[in-house]
Short mmCIF file of C-alpha atoms and ligand atoms in Angstrom, two decimals:
data_model
loop_
_atom_site.label_atom_id
_atom_site.label_comp_id
_atom_site.label_asym_id
_atom_site.label_seq_id
_atom_site.Cartn_x
_atom_site.Cartn_y
_atom_site.Cartn_z
CA MET H 1 24.18 -17.94 7.04
CA GLU H 2 22.93 -14.35 7.09
CA HIS H 3 19.16 -14.07 7.32
CA ILE H 4 16.33 -11.85 8.50
CA ASN H 5 14.46 -13.21 11.50
CA ILE H 6 10.88 -12.02 11.92
CA SER H 7 8.56 -12.89 14.81
CA GLY H 8 5.12 -12.46 13.28
CA GLY H 9 1.83 -11.28 14.64
CA TYR H 10 2.76 -7.86 16.06
CA PRO H 11 0.46 -5.15 14.63
CA LEU H 12 2.31 -2.21 13.06
CA SER H 13 1.97 1.42 14.11
CA GLY H 14 3.85 4.69 13.60
CA GLU H 15 5.28 6.36 10.52
CA ILE H 16 8.27 6.10 8.16
CA ASP H 17 9.64 7.94 5.12
CA ILE H 18 9.86 6.11 1.81
CA HIS H 19 13.30 6.22 0.19
CA GLY H 20 14.20 7.15 -3.38
CA ALA H 21 13.28 4.76 -6.18
CA LYS H 22 15.85 2.15 -7.21
CA ASN H 23 14.46 2.03 -10.73
CA ALA H 24 14.79 5.81 -11.07
CA VAL H 25 18.20 6.31 -9.50
CA LEU H 26 19.98 3.73 -11.68
CA PRO H 27 19.17 5.31 -15.08
CA VAL H 28 19.68 8.82 -13.65
CA LEU H 29 23.17 7.87 -12.42
CA ALA H 30 23.96 6.36 -15.83
CA ALA H 31 22.73 9.60 -17.44
CA THR H 32 25.17 11.71 -15.42
CA ILE H 33 27.94 10.66 -17.79
CA LEU H 34 26.24 12.57 -20.61
CA CYS H 35 27.04 15.99 -19.16
CA GLY H 36 30.85 15.77 -18.90
CA ASP H 37 30.72 17.83 -15.73
CA GLU H 38 29.46 17.51 -12.17
CA CYS H 39 25.93 16.42 -11.25
CA VAL H 40 24.51 16.13 -7.75
CA ILE H 41 21.78 13.57 -7.24
CA HIS H 42 19.70 13.75 -4.06
CA ASN H 43 17.49 11.15 -2.36
CA CYS H 44 19.66 8.21 -3.47
CA PRO H 45 18.83 5.09 -1.43
CA GLN H 46 21.60 2.92 0.07
CA LEU H 47 21.22 -0.22 -2.01
CA SER H 48 23.65 -2.75 -3.40
CA ASP H 49 22.42 -1.98 -6.95
CA VAL H 50 23.33 1.68 -6.40
CA GLU H 51 26.79 0.58 -5.20
CA THR H 52 27.20 -1.51 -8.37
CA THR H 53 26.19 1.51 -10.47
CA ILE H 54 28.79 3.63 -8.68
CA GLU H 55 31.41 0.94 -9.38
CA ILE H 56 30.51 1.07 -13.09
CA LEU H 57 30.78 4.88 -13.09
CA CYS H 58 34.23 4.66 -11.45
CA GLU H 59 35.29 1.96 -13.92
CA LEU H 60 34.39 4.36 -16.75
CA GLY H 61 36.63 7.05 -15.24
CA CYS H 62 34.06 9.17 -13.35
CA ARG H 63 34.84 10.64 -9.94
CA VAL H 64 32.02 9.68 -7.57
CA LYS H 65 31.46 10.83 -4.02
CA ARG H 66 28.64 9.73 -1.75
CA GLU H 67 27.50 11.94 1.14
CA ASN H 68 24.64 10.20 2.91
CA ASN H 69 21.84 10.16 0.35
CA HIS H 70 23.53 12.56 -2.06
CA ILE H 71 25.73 11.24 -4.85
CA ILE H 72 28.05 13.60 -6.72
CA VAL H 73 29.27 12.37 -10.08
CA ASN H 74 31.90 14.16 -12.13
CA SER H 75 32.17 12.66 -15.60
CA GLY H 76 34.66 15.24 -16.91
CA ASN H 77 37.38 12.60 -17.25
CA LEU H 78 35.24 9.79 -18.66
CA SER H 79 37.81 7.52 -20.25
CA GLY H 80 36.39 4.01 -20.57
CA ASN H 81 33.86 2.59 -22.98
CA PHE H 82 33.97 -0.93 -21.58
CA ILE H 83 32.01 -2.46 -18.68
CA PRO H 84 33.67 -5.61 -17.28
CA HIS H 85 31.72 -8.85 -17.24
CA SER H 86 31.81 -8.98 -13.41
CA LEU H 87 29.88 -5.67 -13.12
CA MET H 88 27.65 -6.13 -16.15
CA THR H 89 26.29 -9.44 -14.90
CA LYS H 90 25.51 -8.16 -11.39
CA MET H 91 22.33 -6.38 -12.48
CA ARG H 92 20.20 -6.15 -15.58
CA SER H 93 19.93 -2.38 -15.53
CA SER H 94 23.66 -2.13 -16.33
CA ILE H 95 22.46 -2.29 -19.98
CA ILE H 96 21.28 1.32 -19.52
CA PHE H 97 24.92 2.37 -19.64
CA LEU H 98 25.11 1.30 -23.28
CA GLY H 99 23.08 4.28 -24.55
CA ALA H 100 24.90 6.70 -22.27
CA ILE H 101 28.43 5.50 -23.17
CA LEU H 102 27.59 5.55 -26.89
CA ALA H 103 26.29 9.10 -26.58
CA ARG H 104 29.63 10.22 -25.08
CA HIS H 105 32.20 7.96 -26.77
CA LYS H 106 30.42 6.72 -29.92
CA THR H 107 31.77 3.22 -29.21
CA ALA H 108 31.04 0.79 -26.38
CA VAL H 109 31.76 -2.81 -25.46
CA VAL H 110 29.44 -4.61 -23.02
CA CYS H 111 28.32 -8.17 -22.41
CA PHE H 112 24.76 -9.33 -21.84
CA PRO H 113 23.41 -8.01 -18.53
CA GLY H 114 22.58 -10.05 -15.42
CA GLY H 115 20.15 -9.39 -12.58
CA CYS H 116 17.50 -11.40 -10.78
CA GLU H 117 16.48 -14.56 -12.61
CA LEU H 118 13.01 -13.78 -13.92
CA GLY H 119 12.88 -16.15 -16.85
CA PRO H 120 14.42 -15.03 -20.15
CA ARG H 121 15.16 -11.29 -20.08
CA PRO H 122 16.35 -10.51 -23.61
CA ILE H 123 17.62 -7.15 -24.84
CA ASP H 124 16.46 -7.59 -28.43
CA LEU H 125 14.27 -4.45 -28.27
CA HIS H 126 17.27 -2.34 -27.22
CA ILE H 127 19.40 -3.76 -30.03
CA LYS H 128 16.69 -3.41 -32.68
CA ALA H 129 16.09 0.23 -31.72
CA PHE H 130 19.82 1.05 -31.66
CA ARG H 131 20.27 -0.48 -35.11
CA LYS H 132 17.35 1.60 -36.41
CA LEU H 133 19.24 4.64 -35.08
CA GLY H 134 22.30 3.71 -37.14
CA VAL H 135 24.32 1.98 -34.40
CA LYS H 136 26.43 -0.90 -35.73
CA ILE H 137 26.37 -3.83 -33.31
CA HIS H 138 28.16 -7.13 -33.56
CA GLU H 139 28.47 -9.89 -31.03
CA ALA H 140 31.75 -11.67 -30.44
CA HIS H 141 32.64 -14.04 -27.59
CA GLY H 142 29.63 -12.95 -25.51
CA PHE H 143 30.38 -9.23 -25.87
CA LEU H 144 28.45 -6.63 -27.86
CA HIS H 145 30.70 -4.29 -29.81
CA CYS H 146 28.76 -1.12 -30.64
CA ASP H 147 29.62 1.77 -32.91
CA ALA H 148 27.37 4.86 -33.04
CA LYS H 149 29.52 7.05 -35.32
CA ASP H 150 26.76 6.91 -37.96
CA PHE H 151 23.97 7.63 -35.46
CA SER H 152 20.99 9.20 -37.16
CA PRO H 153 17.72 10.16 -35.41
CA ALA H 154 14.64 8.15 -36.37
CA GLY H 155 11.15 7.14 -35.31
CA ILE H 156 11.31 3.98 -33.19
CA HIS H 157 8.27 1.80 -32.64
CA LEU H 158 8.77 -0.50 -29.66
CA ASP H 159 6.94 -3.84 -30.02
CA PHE H 160 6.50 -3.78 -26.22
CA PRO H 161 6.77 -0.73 -23.91
CA SER H 162 10.06 -1.89 -22.37
CA VAL H 163 11.24 0.35 -19.54
CA GLY H 164 14.94 -0.29 -20.17
CA ALA H 165 14.72 0.08 -23.96
CA THR H 166 12.81 3.37 -23.62
CA GLU H 167 15.47 4.72 -21.23
CA ASN H 168 18.35 3.53 -23.41
CA ILE H 169 16.93 5.27 -26.51
CA MET H 170 16.43 8.49 -24.52
CA LEU H 171 20.05 8.39 -23.31
CA LEU H 172 21.48 7.60 -26.73
CA SER H 173 19.51 10.29 -28.57
CA CYS H 174 19.56 13.42 -26.45
CA ILE H 175 22.95 14.66 -27.68
CA SER H 176 22.44 14.55 -31.44
CA LYS H 177 21.24 16.50 -34.45
CA GLY H 178 17.54 16.05 -35.21
CA GLU H 179 14.56 14.42 -33.51
CA THR H 180 14.09 10.86 -32.32
CA THR H 181 10.60 9.67 -31.48
CA ILE H 182 9.71 6.62 -29.41
CA ILE H 183 6.28 5.21 -30.13
CA ASN H 184 4.78 2.74 -27.63
CA ALA H 185 7.24 4.02 -25.03
CA ALA H 186 7.06 2.77 -21.44
CA ARG H 187 5.00 5.15 -19.28
CA GLU H 188 6.45 4.36 -15.85
CA PRO H 189 7.06 7.27 -13.43
CA GLU H 190 10.78 6.42 -13.53
CA ILE H 191 10.81 7.39 -17.24
CA GLN H 192 9.33 10.76 -16.30
CA ASP H 193 12.05 11.16 -13.65
CA LEU H 194 14.74 10.45 -16.24
CA GLN H 195 13.16 12.99 -18.61
CA ASP H 196 13.15 15.59 -15.81
CA PHE H 197 16.81 14.95 -15.08
CA LEU H 198 17.85 15.05 -18.75
CA ASN H 199 15.95 18.31 -19.24
CA ALA H 200 17.55 19.78 -16.13
CA MET H 201 20.91 19.07 -17.87
CA GLY H 202 19.66 20.98 -20.94
CA ALA H 203 18.18 18.16 -23.02
CA LYS H 204 14.92 18.61 -24.91
CA VAL H 205 12.81 15.57 -24.11
CA SER H 206 9.02 15.64 -23.96
CA GLY H 207 6.13 13.22 -23.66
CA ALA H 208 7.37 10.98 -20.81
CA GLY H 209 4.36 9.53 -19.04
CA SER H 210 2.59 9.12 -22.38
CA SER H 211 3.35 6.48 -24.99
CA ILE H 212 5.06 8.89 -27.39
CA ILE H 213 8.36 10.46 -26.33
CA ARG H 214 10.15 13.04 -28.47
CA ILE H 215 13.85 13.70 -28.05
CA GLN H 216 15.02 16.83 -29.83
CA GLY H 217 18.80 16.48 -29.97
CA VAL H 218 21.01 19.22 -28.49
CA ASP H 219 24.77 19.86 -28.87
CA LYS H 220 25.74 19.37 -25.26
CA LEU H 221 24.43 19.08 -21.72
CA HIS H 222 25.50 20.85 -18.54
CA SER H 223 25.80 20.12 -14.84
CA THR H 224 22.74 20.15 -12.60
CA GLU H 225 21.13 18.83 -9.41
CA HIS H 226 18.22 16.45 -9.23
CA SER H 227 16.19 14.67 -6.55
CA ILE H 228 15.03 11.09 -7.16
CA ILE H 229 11.28 10.28 -6.93
CA PRO H 230 10.01 8.05 -4.09
CA ASP H 231 10.04 4.29 -4.56
CA ARG H 232 6.47 3.18 -5.31
CA ILE H 233 7.30 -0.51 -4.94
CA VAL H 234 8.85 0.00 -1.52
CA ALA H 235 5.75 2.01 -0.55
CA SER H 236 3.51 -0.86 -1.66
CA THR H 237 5.63 -3.25 0.42
CA TYR H 238 5.13 -1.34 3.69
CA LEU H 239 1.40 -0.89 3.00
CA SER H 240 1.05 -4.64 2.50
CA ALA H 241 3.18 -5.31 5.56
CA CYS H 242 0.53 -3.45 7.55
CA MET H 243 -2.23 -5.47 5.86
CA CYS H 244 -0.60 -8.75 6.94
CA ALA H 245 0.54 -7.73 10.43
CA GLY H 246 -2.56 -5.62 11.18
CA GLY H 247 -2.52 -2.12 12.69
CA LYS H 248 -2.30 1.38 11.23
CA ILE H 249 0.74 3.16 9.73
CA LEU H 250 1.56 6.37 7.91
CA ILE H 251 4.06 6.39 5.06
CA ASN H 252 5.53 9.77 4.13
CA LYS H 253 7.53 11.12 1.17
CA VAL H 254 5.51 9.09 -1.30
CA ASN H 255 3.67 10.00 -4.51
CA PRO H 256 0.15 8.45 -4.23
CA GLN H 257 -0.42 9.10 -7.97
CA HIS H 258 2.27 6.52 -8.75
CA LEU H 259 0.55 3.90 -6.60
CA GLN H 260 -2.99 4.05 -7.92
CA ALA H 261 -3.19 0.49 -9.24
CA TYR H 262 -1.89 -0.89 -5.94
CA LEU H 263 -4.06 1.36 -3.78
CA SER H 264 -7.20 0.23 -5.56
CA ILE H 265 -6.31 -3.42 -4.79
CA LEU H 266 -5.69 -2.53 -1.15
CA GLU H 267 -9.08 -0.84 -0.91
CA GLU H 268 -10.79 -3.80 -2.55
CA SER H 269 -9.15 -6.08 -0.01
CA GLY H 270 -10.58 -4.07 2.87
CA ALA H 271 -7.91 -1.48 3.75
CA LYS H 272 -8.99 1.94 4.98
CA LEU H 273 -6.81 4.47 3.18
CA ASP H 274 -6.35 8.16 3.92
CA ILE H 275 -4.47 9.69 1.04
CA TYR H 276 -2.70 13.05 1.31
CA ASN H 277 -0.39 14.94 -1.09
CA SER H 278 2.73 13.01 -0.19
CA SER H 279 1.58 10.60 2.54
CA ILE H 280 -0.69 7.60 2.84
CA GLU H 281 -2.23 6.29 6.05
CA ILE H 282 -3.45 2.72 6.02
CA THR H 283 -5.59 0.91 8.58
CA ALA H 284 -5.67 -2.84 8.12
CA PRO H 285 -9.03 -4.65 8.14
CA ASP H 286 -9.74 -7.43 10.66
CA LYS H 287 -9.82 -9.85 7.75
CA ILE H 288 -8.35 -9.31 4.26
CA LYS H 289 -10.87 -9.79 1.41
CA ASN H 290 -9.97 -11.83 -1.66
CA ILE H 291 -9.38 -10.22 -5.08
CA ASN H 292 -10.98 -11.95 -8.05
CA MET H 293 -8.16 -11.18 -10.46
CA ILE H 294 -4.94 -9.18 -10.48
CA ARG H 295 -3.28 -8.92 -13.87
CA THR H 296 0.23 -7.44 -13.97
CA SER H 297 0.80 -5.04 -16.84
CA PRO H 298 2.94 -2.07 -17.85
CA TYR H 299 2.28 1.20 -15.97
CA PRO H 300 -0.33 2.45 -15.19
CA GLY H 301 -1.40 -1.19 -14.75
CA PHE H 302 -0.62 -3.33 -11.74
CA PRO H 303 3.20 -3.51 -11.34
CA THR H 304 4.87 -6.88 -11.72
CA ASP H 305 7.31 -5.77 -9.02
CA SER H 306 4.46 -5.68 -6.46
CA GLN H 307 2.98 -9.03 -7.49
CA SER H 308 4.82 -11.17 -4.90
CA ILE H 309 3.83 -8.74 -2.16
CA ALA H 310 0.17 -8.94 -3.18
CA MET H 311 0.40 -12.73 -3.23
CA SER H 312 1.60 -12.80 0.38
CA MET H 313 -1.34 -10.64 1.38
CA LEU H 314 -3.88 -12.74 -0.52
CA SER H 315 -2.51 -15.95 1.00
CA VAL H 316 -4.36 -14.99 4.19
CA ALA H 317 -7.45 -13.45 2.54
CA GLU H 318 -11.00 -14.80 2.83
CA GLY H 319 -11.72 -16.88 -0.30
CA THR H 320 -9.93 -17.40 -3.58
CA SER H 321 -7.83 -14.88 -5.52
CA LEU H 322 -6.21 -15.12 -8.93
CA ILE H 323 -3.00 -13.44 -10.12
CA LYS H 324 -2.00 -13.44 -13.78
CA GLU H 325 1.65 -12.50 -14.39
CA THR H 326 1.96 -11.11 -17.90
CA ILE H 327 5.35 -9.36 -17.79
CA PHE H 328 7.98 -11.87 -16.67
CA GLU H 329 8.07 -15.64 -16.95
CA GLY H 330 9.27 -17.38 -13.80
CA ARG H 331 8.05 -14.71 -11.45
CA PHE H 332 6.12 -17.02 -9.12
CA ARG H 333 9.18 -18.43 -7.38
CA HIS H 334 8.01 -17.07 -4.02
CA ALA H 335 4.87 -19.27 -4.20
CA SER H 336 6.70 -22.47 -3.18
CA GLU H 337 8.24 -20.64 -0.20
CA LEU H 338 4.83 -19.28 0.84
CA MET H 339 3.50 -22.83 0.63
CA LYS H 340 6.18 -23.90 3.13
CA MET H 341 4.52 -21.37 5.45
CA GLY H 342 1.14 -23.04 4.91
CA ALA H 343 -0.22 -21.02 1.97
CA ASP H 344 -2.55 -22.80 -0.44
CA ILE H 345 -1.37 -21.75 -3.92
CA LYS H 346 -1.56 -23.50 -7.28
CA ILE H 347 0.51 -22.30 -10.20
CA GLU H 348 -0.75 -23.01 -13.73
CA GLY H 349 1.58 -21.34 -16.22
CA ASP H 350 1.25 -17.60 -15.77
CA LEU H 351 -1.72 -17.96 -13.39
CA ALA H 352 -1.57 -18.30 -9.60
CA ILE H 353 -4.68 -19.55 -7.79
CA ILE H 354 -4.54 -18.54 -4.15
CA GLN H 355 -6.97 -20.08 -1.70
CA GLY H 356 -6.73 -17.94 1.42
CA VAL H 357 -5.88 -19.69 4.70
CA ASN H 358 -6.53 -18.39 8.19
CA ARG H 359 -2.87 -17.91 9.25
CA LEU H 360 0.58 -18.69 7.87
CA LYS H 361 3.18 -20.36 10.08
CA GLY H 362 6.77 -19.21 10.42
CA THR H 363 9.57 -21.41 9.04
CA ASP H 364 12.85 -21.12 7.07
CA VAL H 365 12.30 -19.63 3.61
CA TYR H 366 14.58 -18.49 0.78
CA ALA H 367 14.30 -15.34 -1.31
CA LYS H 368 14.66 -16.33 -4.96
CA ASP H 369 14.93 -12.77 -6.25
CA LEU H 370 14.52 -9.22 -4.92
CA ARG H 371 10.74 -8.95 -4.92
CA SER H 372 10.11 -12.53 -3.83
CA GLY H 373 12.26 -11.72 -0.79
CA ALA H 374 10.11 -8.68 -0.02
CA GLY H 375 6.98 -10.79 -0.38
CA LEU H 376 8.32 -13.29 2.16
CA VAL H 377 9.07 -10.50 4.64
CA VAL H 378 5.48 -9.25 4.28
CA ALA H 379 4.11 -12.78 4.81
CA ALA H 380 6.35 -13.34 7.84
CA LEU H 381 5.05 -10.21 9.58
CA GLY H 382 1.57 -11.73 9.74
CA ALA H 383 2.61 -15.34 10.38
CA ASP H 384 2.49 -17.25 13.66
CA GLY H 385 5.94 -17.73 15.20
CA ASP H 386 9.38 -17.07 13.73
CA THR H 387 10.30 -16.93 10.05
CA ASN H 388 13.93 -16.89 8.89
CA ILE H 389 14.36 -15.37 5.43
CA PHE H 390 17.61 -16.39 3.73
CA ASN H 391 19.33 -14.92 0.64
CA THR H 392 19.12 -11.40 2.06
CA HIS H 393 21.49 -10.11 -0.64
CA TYR H 394 18.52 -10.06 -3.01
CA ILE H 395 16.52 -7.87 -0.62
CA ASP H 396 19.49 -5.50 -0.21
CA ARG H 397 19.31 -4.74 -3.93
CA GLY H 398 16.09 -2.79 -3.48
CA TYR H 399 15.32 -2.03 0.19
CA ASP H 400 17.31 0.50 2.20
CA ARG H 401 17.58 -0.65 5.85
CA LEU H 402 14.42 -2.74 5.70
CA CYS H 403 14.72 -4.21 9.22
CA ASP H 404 15.35 -0.77 10.79
CA GLN H 405 12.23 0.59 9.11
CA LEU H 406 10.13 -2.37 10.25
CA ILE H 407 11.40 -1.98 13.82
CA ILE H 408 10.34 1.69 13.78
CA LEU H 409 6.86 0.39 12.89
CA GLY H 410 6.88 -1.97 15.87
CA ALA H 411 7.74 -5.21 14.07
CA LYS H 412 10.06 -7.79 15.63
CA ALA H 413 12.65 -8.02 12.86
CA GLU H 414 16.37 -8.69 13.15
CA ARG H 415 19.26 -9.42 10.82
CA LYS H 416 21.22 -12.43 12.06
CA ASN H 417 24.27 -14.37 10.94
C1 UD1 W 1 12.28 -2.62 -15.39
C2 UD1 W 1 12.48 -2.58 -13.89
C3 UD1 W 1 11.95 -3.83 -13.24
C4 UD1 W 1 10.50 -4.06 -13.64
C5 UD1 W 1 10.35 -4.02 -15.16
C6 UD1 W 1 8.89 -4.09 -15.60
C7 UD1 W 1 14.49 -1.23 -13.68
C8 UD1 W 1 15.92 -1.18 -13.24
N1 UD1 W 1 13.91 -2.46 -13.62
O1 UD1 W 1 13.05 -3.74 -15.86
O2 UD1 W 1 12.06 -3.70 -11.82
O3 UD1 W 1 10.09 -5.32 -13.17
O4 UD1 W 1 10.90 -2.79 -15.68
O5 UD1 W 1 8.15 -3.08 -15.03
O6 UD1 W 1 13.89 -0.23 -14.03
N2 UD1 W 1 11.81 -7.52 -23.01
C9 UD1 W 1 12.14 -8.14 -24.19
N3 UD1 W 1 13.15 -7.60 -24.92
C10 UD1 W 1 13.82 -6.49 -24.54
C11 UD1 W 1 13.46 -5.86 -23.33
C12 UD1 W 1 12.44 -6.41 -22.59
O7 UD1 W 1 11.54 -9.15 -24.57
O8 UD1 W 1 14.72 -6.06 -25.27
C13 UD1 W 1 10.73 -8.12 -22.19
C14 UD1 W 1 11.28 -8.63 -20.85
O9 UD1 W 1 11.83 -9.91 -20.98
C15 UD1 W 1 10.05 -8.59 -19.99
C16 UD1 W 1 9.31 -7.35 -20.50
O10 UD1 W 1 9.80 -7.10 -21.82
O11 UD1 W 1 9.28 -9.73 -20.22
C17 UD1 W 1 9.50 -6.13 -19.64
O12 UD1 W 1 10.86 -5.76 -19.61
P1 UD1 W 1 11.34 -4.26 -19.38
O13 UD1 W 1 10.18 -3.34 -19.35
O14 UD1 W 1 12.44 -3.99 -20.36
O15 UD1 W 1 11.94 -4.37 -17.93
P2 UD1 W 1 13.34 -3.89 -17.43
O16 UD1 W 1 13.68 -2.57 -17.99
O17 UD1 W 1 14.32 -5.01 -17.52
#
């Protein structure tokens, strides 16, 4: 079975570039269908989730061409308003297409989205907001039939700053008459990237990055080019890889502003950081220090997507660390795999108690979702002996050529069948 084999214990050195953000490129690609013309998106990583998004665009009648990291989408002949079950269930972010299709076609038919299993991942906030905006939605045989012919702008208060719901409302509302306001909007950098792209197409969106976003409807959008922001979660993964393996690396093409919560944890755990405009150099300490408490929370808090990576690092810290996961239920599934490697972790509900051990030991482990897979790779780099990480398809959803990048940094990593 395909797996990544890592021989641990080789300190990292050298430098790599960080690729474009998965969580930014997916909504931006969905948004291309709003313009009805050609858009060119730069800095698109090669990920299976991006391939799925391209398949959805093609299914809807778009012409899509990929040239290395540039994706050209022409949505002039958009014909479909239906996303098949097989594509919809491949990834949760497929739900973002709902707002975009409704904005173009006024009707859409989709089923409930899929994605990594992170406990219940409802879309009630999306549906509630759409209904408030006049969209008629009824569910039949597992499909949502949506009709936005009576769309009317409104003020939407989100009960929770959901990233996906914020993006969906932005996509639905930017071609309209009047102003839609999102209160308690998600503040993630990927929302700002979507705003920048929409505005480059002629939309009038403001406030992204704060908790109030205003979307002043316009009649139509036009073609444009846009470059995707760097992936902050991937950046945090390589920084933690260096913490576990030891050594000193430089990561380039990164936005340190987007990583502040993670960088402060790295500093607290003993890393020496040199931060430049778009690069970060990290020197690992001889021994990682424990962190009293990490609490995941919406941006600018500590990202849930980096939680598994932090847990791997703290498994070999001096003393006891606590991690409280407040965003997703069921997001500690990497803990049992880390324990197979000798980690001392207790899970009590949404709290992980990590008693640092001196070294982890390589063995066979299984990624249970995208980020748990990344966490296991990070742990393996610092472990004694060989670790085989199975279920690599999860890792391929969010990391572009992970092994190649690790090899550049001096790690012993190989994909095997
Ligand atoms: C996005 C990211 C994902 C990240 C997450 C939180 C993408 C493609 N994915 O996912 O990597 O982990 O933000 O930072 O950008 N919720 C509801 N009802 C809803 C919507 C969400 O209860 O209608 C809950 C979810 O179950 C979860 C929490 O809100 O507990 C956060 O979800 P949300 O912010 O919507 O995350 P996603 O957009 O799915």
